[in-house]
XYZ file of N, CA and C in Angstrom:
801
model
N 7.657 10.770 26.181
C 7.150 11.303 24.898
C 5.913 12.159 25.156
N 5.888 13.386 24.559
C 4.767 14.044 24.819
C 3.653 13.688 23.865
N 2.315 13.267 24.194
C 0.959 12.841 23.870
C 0.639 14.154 22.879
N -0.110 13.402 21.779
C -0.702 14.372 20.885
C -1.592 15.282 21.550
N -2.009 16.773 21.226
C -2.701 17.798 21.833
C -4.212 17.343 21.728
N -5.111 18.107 22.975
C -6.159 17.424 22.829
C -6.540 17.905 21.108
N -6.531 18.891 20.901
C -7.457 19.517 19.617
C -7.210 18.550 18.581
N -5.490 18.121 18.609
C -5.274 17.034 17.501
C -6.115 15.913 17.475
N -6.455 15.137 18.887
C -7.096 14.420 19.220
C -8.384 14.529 18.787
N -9.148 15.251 19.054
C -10.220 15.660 18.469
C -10.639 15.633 17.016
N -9.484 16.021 16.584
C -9.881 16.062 14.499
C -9.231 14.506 14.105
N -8.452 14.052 14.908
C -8.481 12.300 14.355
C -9.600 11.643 14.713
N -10.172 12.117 15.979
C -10.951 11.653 16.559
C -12.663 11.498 15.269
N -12.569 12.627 14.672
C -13.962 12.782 13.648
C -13.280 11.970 12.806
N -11.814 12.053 11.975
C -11.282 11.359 10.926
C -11.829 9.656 11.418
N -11.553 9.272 12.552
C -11.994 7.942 12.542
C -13.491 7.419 12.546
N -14.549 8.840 13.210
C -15.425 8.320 12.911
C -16.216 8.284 11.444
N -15.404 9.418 10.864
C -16.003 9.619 9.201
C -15.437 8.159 8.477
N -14.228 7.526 8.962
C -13.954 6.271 8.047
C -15.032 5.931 8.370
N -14.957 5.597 9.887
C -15.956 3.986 9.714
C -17.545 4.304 9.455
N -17.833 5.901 8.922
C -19.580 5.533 8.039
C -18.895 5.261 6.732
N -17.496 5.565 6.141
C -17.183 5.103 4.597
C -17.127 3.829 4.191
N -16.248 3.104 5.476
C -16.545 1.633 5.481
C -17.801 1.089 5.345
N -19.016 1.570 6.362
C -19.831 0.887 6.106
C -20.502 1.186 5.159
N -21.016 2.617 4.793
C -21.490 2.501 3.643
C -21.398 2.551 2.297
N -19.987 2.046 1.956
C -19.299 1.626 0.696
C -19.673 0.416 0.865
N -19.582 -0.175 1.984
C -19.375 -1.785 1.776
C -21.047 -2.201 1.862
N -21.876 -1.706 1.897
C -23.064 -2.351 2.279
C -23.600 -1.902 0.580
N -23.025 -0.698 0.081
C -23.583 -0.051 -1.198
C -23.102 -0.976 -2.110
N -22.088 -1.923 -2.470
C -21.169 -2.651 -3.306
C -22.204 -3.844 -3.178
N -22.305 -4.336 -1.576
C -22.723 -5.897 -1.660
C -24.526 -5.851 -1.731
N -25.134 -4.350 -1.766
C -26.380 -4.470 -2.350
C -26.819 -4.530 -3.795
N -25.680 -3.424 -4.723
C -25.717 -3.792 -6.030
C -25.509 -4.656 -7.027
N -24.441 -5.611 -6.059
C -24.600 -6.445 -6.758
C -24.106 -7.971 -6.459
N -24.290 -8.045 -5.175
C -23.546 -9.339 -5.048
C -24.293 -10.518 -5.146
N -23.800 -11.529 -5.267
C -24.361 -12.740 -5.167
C -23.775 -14.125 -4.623
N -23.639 -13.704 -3.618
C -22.576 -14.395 -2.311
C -23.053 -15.249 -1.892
N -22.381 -16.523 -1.799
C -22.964 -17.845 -0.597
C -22.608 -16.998 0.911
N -23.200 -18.254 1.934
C -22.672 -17.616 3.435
C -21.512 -17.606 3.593
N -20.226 -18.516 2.527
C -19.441 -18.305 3.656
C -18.770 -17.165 2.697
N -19.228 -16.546 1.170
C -18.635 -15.366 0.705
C -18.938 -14.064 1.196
N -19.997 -14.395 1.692
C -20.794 -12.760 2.857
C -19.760 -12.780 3.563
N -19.326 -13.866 4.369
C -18.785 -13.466 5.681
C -17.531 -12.920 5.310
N -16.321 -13.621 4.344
C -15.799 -12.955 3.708
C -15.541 -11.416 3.743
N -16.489 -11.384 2.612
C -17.068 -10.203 2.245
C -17.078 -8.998 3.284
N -17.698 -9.192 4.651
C -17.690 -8.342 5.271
C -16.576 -8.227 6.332
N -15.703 -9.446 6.380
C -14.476 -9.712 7.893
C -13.743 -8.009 7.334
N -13.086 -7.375 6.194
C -12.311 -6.685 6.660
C -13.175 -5.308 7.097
N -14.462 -5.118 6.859
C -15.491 -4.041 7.355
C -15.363 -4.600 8.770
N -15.632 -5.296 9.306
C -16.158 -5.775 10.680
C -14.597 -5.434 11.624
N -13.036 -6.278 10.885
C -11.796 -5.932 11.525
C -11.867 -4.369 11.715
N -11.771 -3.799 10.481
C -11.508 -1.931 10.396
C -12.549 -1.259 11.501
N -13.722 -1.558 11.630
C -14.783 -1.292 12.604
C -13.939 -1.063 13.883
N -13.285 -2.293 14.159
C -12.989 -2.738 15.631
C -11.695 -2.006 15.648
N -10.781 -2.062 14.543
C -9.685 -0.765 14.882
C -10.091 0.675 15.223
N -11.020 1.059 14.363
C -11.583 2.360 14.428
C -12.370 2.171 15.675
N -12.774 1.823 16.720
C -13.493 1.819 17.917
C -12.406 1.949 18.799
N -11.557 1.466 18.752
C -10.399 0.956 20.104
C -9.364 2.216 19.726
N -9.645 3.079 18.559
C -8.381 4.254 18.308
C -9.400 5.111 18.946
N -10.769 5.221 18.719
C -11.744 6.706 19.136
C -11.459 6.146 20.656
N -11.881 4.831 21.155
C -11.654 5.002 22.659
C -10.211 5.508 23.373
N -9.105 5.016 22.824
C -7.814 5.594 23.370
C -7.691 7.037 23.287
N -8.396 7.538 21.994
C -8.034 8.862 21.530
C -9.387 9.917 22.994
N -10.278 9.260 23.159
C -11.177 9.993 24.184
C -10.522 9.621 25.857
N -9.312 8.855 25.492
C -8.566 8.919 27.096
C -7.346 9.182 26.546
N -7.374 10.249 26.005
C -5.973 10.741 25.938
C -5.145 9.568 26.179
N -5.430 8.976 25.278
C -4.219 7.346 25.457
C -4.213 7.023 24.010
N -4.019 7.855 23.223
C -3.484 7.436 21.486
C -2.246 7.619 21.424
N -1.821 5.927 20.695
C -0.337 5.885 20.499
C -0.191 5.228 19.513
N 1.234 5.820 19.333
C 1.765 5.519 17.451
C 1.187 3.994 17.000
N 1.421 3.099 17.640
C 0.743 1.962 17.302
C -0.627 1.788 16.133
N -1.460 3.003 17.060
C -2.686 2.872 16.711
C -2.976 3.267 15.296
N -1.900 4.251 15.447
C -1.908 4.810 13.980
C -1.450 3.901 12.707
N -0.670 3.284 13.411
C 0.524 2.104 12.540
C -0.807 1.179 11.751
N -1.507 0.735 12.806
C -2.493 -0.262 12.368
C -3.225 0.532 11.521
N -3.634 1.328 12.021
C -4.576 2.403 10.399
C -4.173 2.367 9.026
N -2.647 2.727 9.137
C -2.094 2.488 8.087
C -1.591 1.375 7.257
N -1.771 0.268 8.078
C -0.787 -0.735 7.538
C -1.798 -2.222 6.978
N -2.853 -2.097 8.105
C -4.110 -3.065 7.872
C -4.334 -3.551 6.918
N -5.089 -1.656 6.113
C -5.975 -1.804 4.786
C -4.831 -2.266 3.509
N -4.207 -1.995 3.227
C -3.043 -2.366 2.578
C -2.764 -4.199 2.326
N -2.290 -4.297 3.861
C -2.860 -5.872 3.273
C -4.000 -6.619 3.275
N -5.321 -5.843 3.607
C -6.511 -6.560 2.881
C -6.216 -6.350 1.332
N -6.294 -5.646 0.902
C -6.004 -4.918 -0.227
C -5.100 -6.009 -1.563
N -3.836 -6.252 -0.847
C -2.958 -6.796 -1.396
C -3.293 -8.761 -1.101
N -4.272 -9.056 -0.090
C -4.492 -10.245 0.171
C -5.767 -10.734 -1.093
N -6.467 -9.666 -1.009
C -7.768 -9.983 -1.950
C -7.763 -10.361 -3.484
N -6.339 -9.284 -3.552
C -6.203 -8.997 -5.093
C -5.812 -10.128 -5.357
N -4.580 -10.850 -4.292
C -4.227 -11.808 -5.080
C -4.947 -13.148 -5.356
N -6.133 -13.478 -4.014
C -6.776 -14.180 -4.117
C -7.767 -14.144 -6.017
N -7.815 -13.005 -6.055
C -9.146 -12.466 -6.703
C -8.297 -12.443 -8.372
N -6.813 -12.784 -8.512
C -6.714 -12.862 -10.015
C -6.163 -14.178 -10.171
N -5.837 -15.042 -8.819
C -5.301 -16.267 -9.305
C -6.282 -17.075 -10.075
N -5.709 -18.144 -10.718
C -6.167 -19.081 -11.657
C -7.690 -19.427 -11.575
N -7.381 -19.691 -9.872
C -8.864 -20.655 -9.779
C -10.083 -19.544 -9.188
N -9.587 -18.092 -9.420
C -10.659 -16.887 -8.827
C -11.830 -17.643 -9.217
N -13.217 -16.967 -8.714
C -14.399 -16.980 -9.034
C -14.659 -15.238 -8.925
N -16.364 -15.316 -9.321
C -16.466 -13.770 -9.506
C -17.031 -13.344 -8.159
N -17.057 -14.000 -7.189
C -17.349 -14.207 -5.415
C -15.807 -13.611 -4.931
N -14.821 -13.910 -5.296
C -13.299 -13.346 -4.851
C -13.247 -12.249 -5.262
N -13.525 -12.081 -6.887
C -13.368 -10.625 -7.063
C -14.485 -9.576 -6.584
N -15.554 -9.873 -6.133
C -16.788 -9.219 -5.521
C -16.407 -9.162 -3.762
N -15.491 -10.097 -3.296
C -15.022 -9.411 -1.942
C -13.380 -8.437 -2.314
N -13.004 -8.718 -3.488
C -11.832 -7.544 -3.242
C -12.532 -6.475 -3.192
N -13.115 -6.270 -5.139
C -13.850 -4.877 -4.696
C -14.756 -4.118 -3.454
N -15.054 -4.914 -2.481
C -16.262 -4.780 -1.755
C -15.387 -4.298 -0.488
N -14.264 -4.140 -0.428
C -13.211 -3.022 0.203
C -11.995 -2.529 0.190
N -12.150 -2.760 -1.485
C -10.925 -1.943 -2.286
C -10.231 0.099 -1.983
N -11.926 0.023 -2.301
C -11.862 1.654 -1.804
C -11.370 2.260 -0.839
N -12.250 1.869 -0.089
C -12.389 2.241 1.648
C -10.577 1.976 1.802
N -10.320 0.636 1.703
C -9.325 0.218 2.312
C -7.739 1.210 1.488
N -7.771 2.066 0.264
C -7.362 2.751 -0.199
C -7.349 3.951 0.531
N -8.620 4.500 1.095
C -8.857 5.230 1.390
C -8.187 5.777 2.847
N -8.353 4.381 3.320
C -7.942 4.325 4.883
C -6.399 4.544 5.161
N -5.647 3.457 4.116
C -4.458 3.585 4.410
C -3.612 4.404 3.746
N -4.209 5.829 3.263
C -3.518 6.636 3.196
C -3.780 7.785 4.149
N -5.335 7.826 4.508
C -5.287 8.460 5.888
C -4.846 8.066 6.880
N -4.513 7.184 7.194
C -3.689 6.427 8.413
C -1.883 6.860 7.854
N -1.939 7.142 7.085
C -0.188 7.641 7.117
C 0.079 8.523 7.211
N -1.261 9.704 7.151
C -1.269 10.717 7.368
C -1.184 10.992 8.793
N -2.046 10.165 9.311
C -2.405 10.598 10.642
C -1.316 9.922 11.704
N -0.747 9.116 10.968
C 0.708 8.639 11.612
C 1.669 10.032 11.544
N 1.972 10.594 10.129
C 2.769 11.660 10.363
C 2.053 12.591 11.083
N 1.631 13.096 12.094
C 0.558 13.497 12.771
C 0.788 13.808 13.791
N 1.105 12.086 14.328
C 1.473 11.839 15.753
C 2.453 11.588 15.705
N 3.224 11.033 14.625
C 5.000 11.354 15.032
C 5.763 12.658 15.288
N 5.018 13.374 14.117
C 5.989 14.830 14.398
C 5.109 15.573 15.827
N 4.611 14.857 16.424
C 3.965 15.820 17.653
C 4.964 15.361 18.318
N 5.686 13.904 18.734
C 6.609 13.712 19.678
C 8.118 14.437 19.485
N 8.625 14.533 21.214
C 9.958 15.555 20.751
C 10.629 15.192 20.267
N 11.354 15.948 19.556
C 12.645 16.246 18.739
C 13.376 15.681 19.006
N 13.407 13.986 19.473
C 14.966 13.603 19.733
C 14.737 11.873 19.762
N 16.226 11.733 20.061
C 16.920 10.026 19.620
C 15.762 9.150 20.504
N 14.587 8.601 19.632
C 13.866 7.655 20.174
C 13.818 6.074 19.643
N 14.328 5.168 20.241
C 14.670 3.884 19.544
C 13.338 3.371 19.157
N 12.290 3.112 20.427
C 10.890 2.775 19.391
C 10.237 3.496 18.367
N 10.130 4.484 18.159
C 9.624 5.581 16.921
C 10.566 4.955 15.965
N 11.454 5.021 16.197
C 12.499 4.735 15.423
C 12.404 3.233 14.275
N 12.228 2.297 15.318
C 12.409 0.863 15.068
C 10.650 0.726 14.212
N 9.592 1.666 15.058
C 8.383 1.477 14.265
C 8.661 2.174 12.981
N 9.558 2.904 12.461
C 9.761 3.434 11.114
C 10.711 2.584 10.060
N 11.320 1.981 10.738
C 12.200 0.857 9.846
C 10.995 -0.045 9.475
N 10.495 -0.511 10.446
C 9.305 -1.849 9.953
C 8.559 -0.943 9.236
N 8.084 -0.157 9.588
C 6.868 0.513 7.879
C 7.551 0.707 6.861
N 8.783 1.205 6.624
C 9.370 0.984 5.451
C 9.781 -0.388 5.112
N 9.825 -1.162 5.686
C 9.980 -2.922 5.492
C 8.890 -3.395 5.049
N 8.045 -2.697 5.351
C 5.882 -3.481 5.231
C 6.225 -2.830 3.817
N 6.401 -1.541 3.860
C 6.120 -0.616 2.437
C 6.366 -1.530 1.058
N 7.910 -1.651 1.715
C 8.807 -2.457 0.244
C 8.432 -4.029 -0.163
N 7.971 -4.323 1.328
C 7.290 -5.691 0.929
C 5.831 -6.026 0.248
N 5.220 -5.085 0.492
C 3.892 -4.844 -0.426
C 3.961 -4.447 -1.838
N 5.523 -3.364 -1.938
C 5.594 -3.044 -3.198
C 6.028 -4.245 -3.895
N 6.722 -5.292 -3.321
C 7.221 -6.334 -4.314
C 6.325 -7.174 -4.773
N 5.560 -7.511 -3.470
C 4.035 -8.259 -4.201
C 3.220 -7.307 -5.051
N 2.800 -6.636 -4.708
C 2.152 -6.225 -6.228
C 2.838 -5.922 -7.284
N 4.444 -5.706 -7.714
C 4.795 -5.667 -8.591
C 4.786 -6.964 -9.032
N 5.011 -8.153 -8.586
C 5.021 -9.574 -9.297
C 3.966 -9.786 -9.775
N 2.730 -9.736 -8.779
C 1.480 -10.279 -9.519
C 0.956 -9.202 -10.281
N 1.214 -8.095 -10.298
C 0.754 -7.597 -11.104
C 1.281 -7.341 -12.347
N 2.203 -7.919 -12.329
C 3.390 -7.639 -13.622
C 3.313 -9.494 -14.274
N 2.475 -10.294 -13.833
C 1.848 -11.654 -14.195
C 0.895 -12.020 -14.894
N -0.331 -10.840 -14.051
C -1.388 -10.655 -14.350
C -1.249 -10.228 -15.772
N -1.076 -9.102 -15.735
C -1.367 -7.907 -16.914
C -0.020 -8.980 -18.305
N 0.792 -9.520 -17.926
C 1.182 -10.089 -18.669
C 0.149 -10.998 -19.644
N -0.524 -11.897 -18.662
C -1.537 -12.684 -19.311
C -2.815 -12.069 -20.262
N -2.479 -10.674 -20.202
C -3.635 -10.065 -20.730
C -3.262 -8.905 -21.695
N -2.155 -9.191 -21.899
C -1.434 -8.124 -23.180
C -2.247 -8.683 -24.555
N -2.678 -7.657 -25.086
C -3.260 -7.654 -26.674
C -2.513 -8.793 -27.586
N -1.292 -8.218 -27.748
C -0.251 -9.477 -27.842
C 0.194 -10.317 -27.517
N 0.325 -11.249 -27.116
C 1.041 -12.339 -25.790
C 2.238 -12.659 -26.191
N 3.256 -12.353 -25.452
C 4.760 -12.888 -25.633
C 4.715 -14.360 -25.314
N 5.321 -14.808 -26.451
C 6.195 -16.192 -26.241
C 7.002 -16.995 -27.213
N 7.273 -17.684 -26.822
C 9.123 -18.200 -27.020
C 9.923 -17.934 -26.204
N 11.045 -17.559 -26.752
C 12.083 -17.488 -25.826
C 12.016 -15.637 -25.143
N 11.093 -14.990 -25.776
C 11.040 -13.577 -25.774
C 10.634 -13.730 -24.188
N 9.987 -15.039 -23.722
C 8.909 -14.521 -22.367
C 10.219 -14.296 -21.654
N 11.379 -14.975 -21.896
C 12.508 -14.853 -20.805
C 12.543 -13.324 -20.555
N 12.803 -12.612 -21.824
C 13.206 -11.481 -22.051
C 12.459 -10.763 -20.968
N 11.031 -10.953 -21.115
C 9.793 -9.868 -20.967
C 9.938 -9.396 -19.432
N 10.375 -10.981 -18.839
C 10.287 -11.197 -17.288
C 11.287 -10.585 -16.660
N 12.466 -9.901 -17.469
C 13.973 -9.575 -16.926
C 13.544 -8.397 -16.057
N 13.025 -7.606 -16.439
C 12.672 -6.402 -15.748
C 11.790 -6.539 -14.167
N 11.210 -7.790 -14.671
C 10.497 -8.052 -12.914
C 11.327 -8.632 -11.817
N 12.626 -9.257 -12.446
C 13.414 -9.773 -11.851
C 14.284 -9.047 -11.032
N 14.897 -7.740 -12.198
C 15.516 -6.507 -11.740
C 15.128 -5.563 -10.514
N 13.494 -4.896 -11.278
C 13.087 -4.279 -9.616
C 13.201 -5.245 -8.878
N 12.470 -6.334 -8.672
C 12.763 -7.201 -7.322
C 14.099 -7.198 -6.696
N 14.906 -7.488 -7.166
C 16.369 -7.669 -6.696
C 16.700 -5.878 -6.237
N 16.248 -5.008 -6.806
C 16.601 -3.667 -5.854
C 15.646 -3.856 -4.466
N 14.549 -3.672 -4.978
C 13.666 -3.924 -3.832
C 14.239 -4.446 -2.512
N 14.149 -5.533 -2.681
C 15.037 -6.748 -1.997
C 16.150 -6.031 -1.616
N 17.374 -5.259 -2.244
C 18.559 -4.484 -1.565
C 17.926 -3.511 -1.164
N 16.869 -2.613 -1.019
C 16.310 -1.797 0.095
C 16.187 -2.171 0.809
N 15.318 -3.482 1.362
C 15.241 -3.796 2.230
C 15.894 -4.376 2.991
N 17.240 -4.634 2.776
C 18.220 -5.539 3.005
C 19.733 -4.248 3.925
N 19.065 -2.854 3.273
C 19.428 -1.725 3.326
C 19.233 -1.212 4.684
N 18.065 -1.549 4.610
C 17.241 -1.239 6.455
C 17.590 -2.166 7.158
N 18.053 -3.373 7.280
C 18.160 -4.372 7.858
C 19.419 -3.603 8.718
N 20.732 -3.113 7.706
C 21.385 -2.600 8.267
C 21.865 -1.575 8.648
N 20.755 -0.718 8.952
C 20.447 0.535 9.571
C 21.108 1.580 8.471
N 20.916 1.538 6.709
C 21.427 2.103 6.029
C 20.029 3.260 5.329
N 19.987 4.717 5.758
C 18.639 5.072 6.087
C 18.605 6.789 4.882
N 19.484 5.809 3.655
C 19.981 7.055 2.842
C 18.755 7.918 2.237
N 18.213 8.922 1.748
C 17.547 9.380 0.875
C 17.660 8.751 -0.940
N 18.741 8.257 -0.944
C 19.253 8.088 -2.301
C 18.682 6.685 -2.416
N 18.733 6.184 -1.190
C 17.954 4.581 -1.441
C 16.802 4.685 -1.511
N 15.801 5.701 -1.073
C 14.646 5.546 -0.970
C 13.980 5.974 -2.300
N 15.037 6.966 -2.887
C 14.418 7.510 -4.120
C 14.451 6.614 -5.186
N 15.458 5.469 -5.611
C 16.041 4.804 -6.604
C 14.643 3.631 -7.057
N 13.970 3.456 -5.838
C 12.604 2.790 -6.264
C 11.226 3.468 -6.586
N 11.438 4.524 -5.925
C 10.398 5.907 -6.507
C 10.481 5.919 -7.954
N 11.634 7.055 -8.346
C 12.016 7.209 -9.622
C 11.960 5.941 -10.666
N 12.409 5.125 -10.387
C 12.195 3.764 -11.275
C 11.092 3.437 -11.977
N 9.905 3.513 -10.745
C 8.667 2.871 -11.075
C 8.222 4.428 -11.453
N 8.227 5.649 -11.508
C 7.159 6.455 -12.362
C 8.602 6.623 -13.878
N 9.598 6.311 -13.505
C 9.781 5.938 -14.712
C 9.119 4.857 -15.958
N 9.858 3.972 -15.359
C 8.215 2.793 -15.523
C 7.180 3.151 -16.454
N 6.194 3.564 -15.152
C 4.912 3.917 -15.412
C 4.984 5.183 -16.820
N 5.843 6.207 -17.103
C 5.620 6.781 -17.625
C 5.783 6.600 -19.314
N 7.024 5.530 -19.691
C 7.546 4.875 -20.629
C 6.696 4.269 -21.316
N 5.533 3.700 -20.327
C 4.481 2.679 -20.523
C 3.677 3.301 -21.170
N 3.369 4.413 -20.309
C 1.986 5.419 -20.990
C 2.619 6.084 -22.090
N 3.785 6.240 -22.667
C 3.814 6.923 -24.301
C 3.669 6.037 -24.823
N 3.837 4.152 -24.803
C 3.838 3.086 -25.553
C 2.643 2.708 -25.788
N 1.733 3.338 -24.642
C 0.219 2.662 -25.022
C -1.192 2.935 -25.829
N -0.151 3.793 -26.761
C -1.244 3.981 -27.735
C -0.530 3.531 -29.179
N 0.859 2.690 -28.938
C 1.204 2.297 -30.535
C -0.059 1.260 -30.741
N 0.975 0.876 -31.858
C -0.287 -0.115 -32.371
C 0.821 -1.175 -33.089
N 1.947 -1.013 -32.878
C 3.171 -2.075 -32.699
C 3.199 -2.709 -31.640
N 2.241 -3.955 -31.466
C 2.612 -4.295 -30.110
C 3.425 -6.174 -30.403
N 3.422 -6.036 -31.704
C 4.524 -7.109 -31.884
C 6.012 -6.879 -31.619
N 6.136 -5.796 -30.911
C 7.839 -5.383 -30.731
C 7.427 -5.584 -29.135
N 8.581 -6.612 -28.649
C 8.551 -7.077 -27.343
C 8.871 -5.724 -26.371
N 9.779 -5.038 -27.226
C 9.723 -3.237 -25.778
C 8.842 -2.643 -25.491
N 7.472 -2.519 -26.610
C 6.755 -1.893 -26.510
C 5.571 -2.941 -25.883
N 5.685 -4.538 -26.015
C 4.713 -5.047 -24.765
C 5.317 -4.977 -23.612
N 6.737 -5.004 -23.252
C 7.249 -5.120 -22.231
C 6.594 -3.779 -21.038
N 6.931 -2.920 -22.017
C 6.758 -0.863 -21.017
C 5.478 -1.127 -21.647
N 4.433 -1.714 -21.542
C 2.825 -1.515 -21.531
C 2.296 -2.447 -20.602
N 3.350 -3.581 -20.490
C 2.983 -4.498 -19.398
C 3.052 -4.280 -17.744
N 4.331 -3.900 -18.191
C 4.585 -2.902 -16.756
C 4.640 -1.635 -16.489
N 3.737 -1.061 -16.910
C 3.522 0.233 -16.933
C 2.372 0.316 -15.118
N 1.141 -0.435 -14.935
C 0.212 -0.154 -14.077
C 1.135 -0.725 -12.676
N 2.005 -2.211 -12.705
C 2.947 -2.481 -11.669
C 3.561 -1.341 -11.100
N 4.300 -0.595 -12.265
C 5.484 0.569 -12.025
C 5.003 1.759 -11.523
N 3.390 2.211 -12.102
C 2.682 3.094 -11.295
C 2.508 2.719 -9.716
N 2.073 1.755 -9.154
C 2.035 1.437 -8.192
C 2.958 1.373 -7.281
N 4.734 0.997 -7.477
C 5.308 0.755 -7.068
C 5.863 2.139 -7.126
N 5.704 3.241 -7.900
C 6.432 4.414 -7.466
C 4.783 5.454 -6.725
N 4.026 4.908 -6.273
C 3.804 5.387 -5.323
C 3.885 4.793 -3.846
N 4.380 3.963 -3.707
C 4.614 2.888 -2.559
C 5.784 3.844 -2.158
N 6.894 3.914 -2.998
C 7.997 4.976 -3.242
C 8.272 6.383 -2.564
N 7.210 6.810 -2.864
C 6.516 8.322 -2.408
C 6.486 8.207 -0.705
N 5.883 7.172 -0.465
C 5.736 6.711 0.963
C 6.948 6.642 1.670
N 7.946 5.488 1.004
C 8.991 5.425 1.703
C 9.589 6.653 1.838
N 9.642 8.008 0.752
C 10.797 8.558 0.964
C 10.046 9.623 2.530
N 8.310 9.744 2.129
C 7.801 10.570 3.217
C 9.000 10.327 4.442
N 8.448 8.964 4.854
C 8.869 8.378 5.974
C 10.498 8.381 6.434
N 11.181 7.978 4.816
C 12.506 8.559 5.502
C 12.538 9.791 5.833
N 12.385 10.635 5.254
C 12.617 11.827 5.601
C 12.017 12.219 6.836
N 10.996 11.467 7.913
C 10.552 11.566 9.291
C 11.625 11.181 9.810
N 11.782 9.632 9.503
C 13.212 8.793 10.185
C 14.578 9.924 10.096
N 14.723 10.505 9.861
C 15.835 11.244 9.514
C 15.795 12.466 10.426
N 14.458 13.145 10.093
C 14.607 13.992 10.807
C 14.314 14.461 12.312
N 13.679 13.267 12.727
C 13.316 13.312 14.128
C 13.952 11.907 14.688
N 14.659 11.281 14.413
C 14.951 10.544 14.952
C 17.029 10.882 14.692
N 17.463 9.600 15.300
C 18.854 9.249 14.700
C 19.329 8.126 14.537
């Protein structure tokens, strides 16, 4: 496989060192304004600054010996995501405190930030390698679309839980059955995407069907959210899942990037 060019090297090379002053000084700016952390919520608080640190050190060193590989990139991308998705959930379950939600936010950003430059900089270094049938490139693109769809399903549940518990209206009776059908549905596609890759089934049409869905979704939601009927269970339903469905059709966006790498540089 031919190694990314030095010059490429070079401009990831600043990209990693510009994260890690964002890391730190997002995260030091958050936990000066306002935190109020025991020791063991500091430490918390700072493990995914301190992890991202140590990725971003060990990518600038490979990348200054011409020894950066897709891996490295993988971890860029894939890390912040599940801090991200680990915090949140810590940070809305039952027994949260305002110490859980003061370490999500405290590298919400950054970690947003990161793992979409890290997919960038993955497509980067993939399309630098040649043009042909590579089984590891390959096999590392099935698992990111496997991470993808599996992140999209967790945040569509809890977040389609959450925001349930916090509708203006609250469904219940027998309606909650109703409300929940739709979380049940994406999941079960979800779940056949991924079940899709399992068996090397690497269509465009699969990748789009969870895209389209969720900014469908999302968009249904946003004409519903300014009735003021919110005793009609459709209109809590597409307001409930309206911020899930945003999310999940950009998770979407991702997969199809990526198929369309898998596709075209690989076989």
């Amino acid at each position: 496989m031919r190694k990314t060019g030095k010059a490429s090297n070079n401009i990831i090379k600043i990209v990693y060192i510009l994260l890690a002053i964002i890391w730190v000084a997002v995260s030091l700016l958050f936990f000066l304004v306002g935190s109020n952390l025991g020791s063991v919520g500091k430490v918390l608080y700072f493990l995914p600054t301190v992890v991202m640190l140590v990725v971003i050190v060990v990518g600038i060193i490979h990348l200054s010996k011409d020894n950066y590989k897709t891996r490295d990139a993988v971890v860029l991308a894939v890390l912040p995501w599940i801090f991200i998705v680990v915090e949140f959930a810590v940070s809305v379950s039952q027994d949260a405190s305002r110490a859980s939600i003061e370490v999500f936010m405290g590298s919400f950003f950054q970690g947003v930030i990161t793992g979409i430059v890290g997919i960038l900089i993955f497509i980067v270094k993939y399309t630098k390698q040649d043009i042909q049938e590579n089984e590891k490139l390959s096999k590392i693109l099935d698992n990111m679309m496997k991470a993808v769809y599996a992140i999209a399903a967790v945040i569509w549940v809890i977040l389609s839980i959450f925001l349930f518990t916090r509708l203006r209206e609250p469904v219940t009776g027998a309606k909650i059955i109703i409300y929940f059908i739709p979380l049940l549905v994406v999941l079960a596609i979800i779940g056949s995407q991924i079940y899709f890759l399992m068996k090397e089934k690497h269509t465009m049409i699969n990748a789009l069907i969870v895209t389209v869905l969720g900014w469908v979704l999302a968009i249904i939601g946003f004409m519903n959210l300014s009735s003021r009927d919110f005793d009609s269970l459709g209109v809590a339903m597409f307001v409930g899942y309206m911020f899930p469905a945003l999310a999940v059709g950009i998770l979407g966006i991702v997969v199809v990037v990526l198929t369309a790498m898998r596709r075209k540089y690989s076989k």
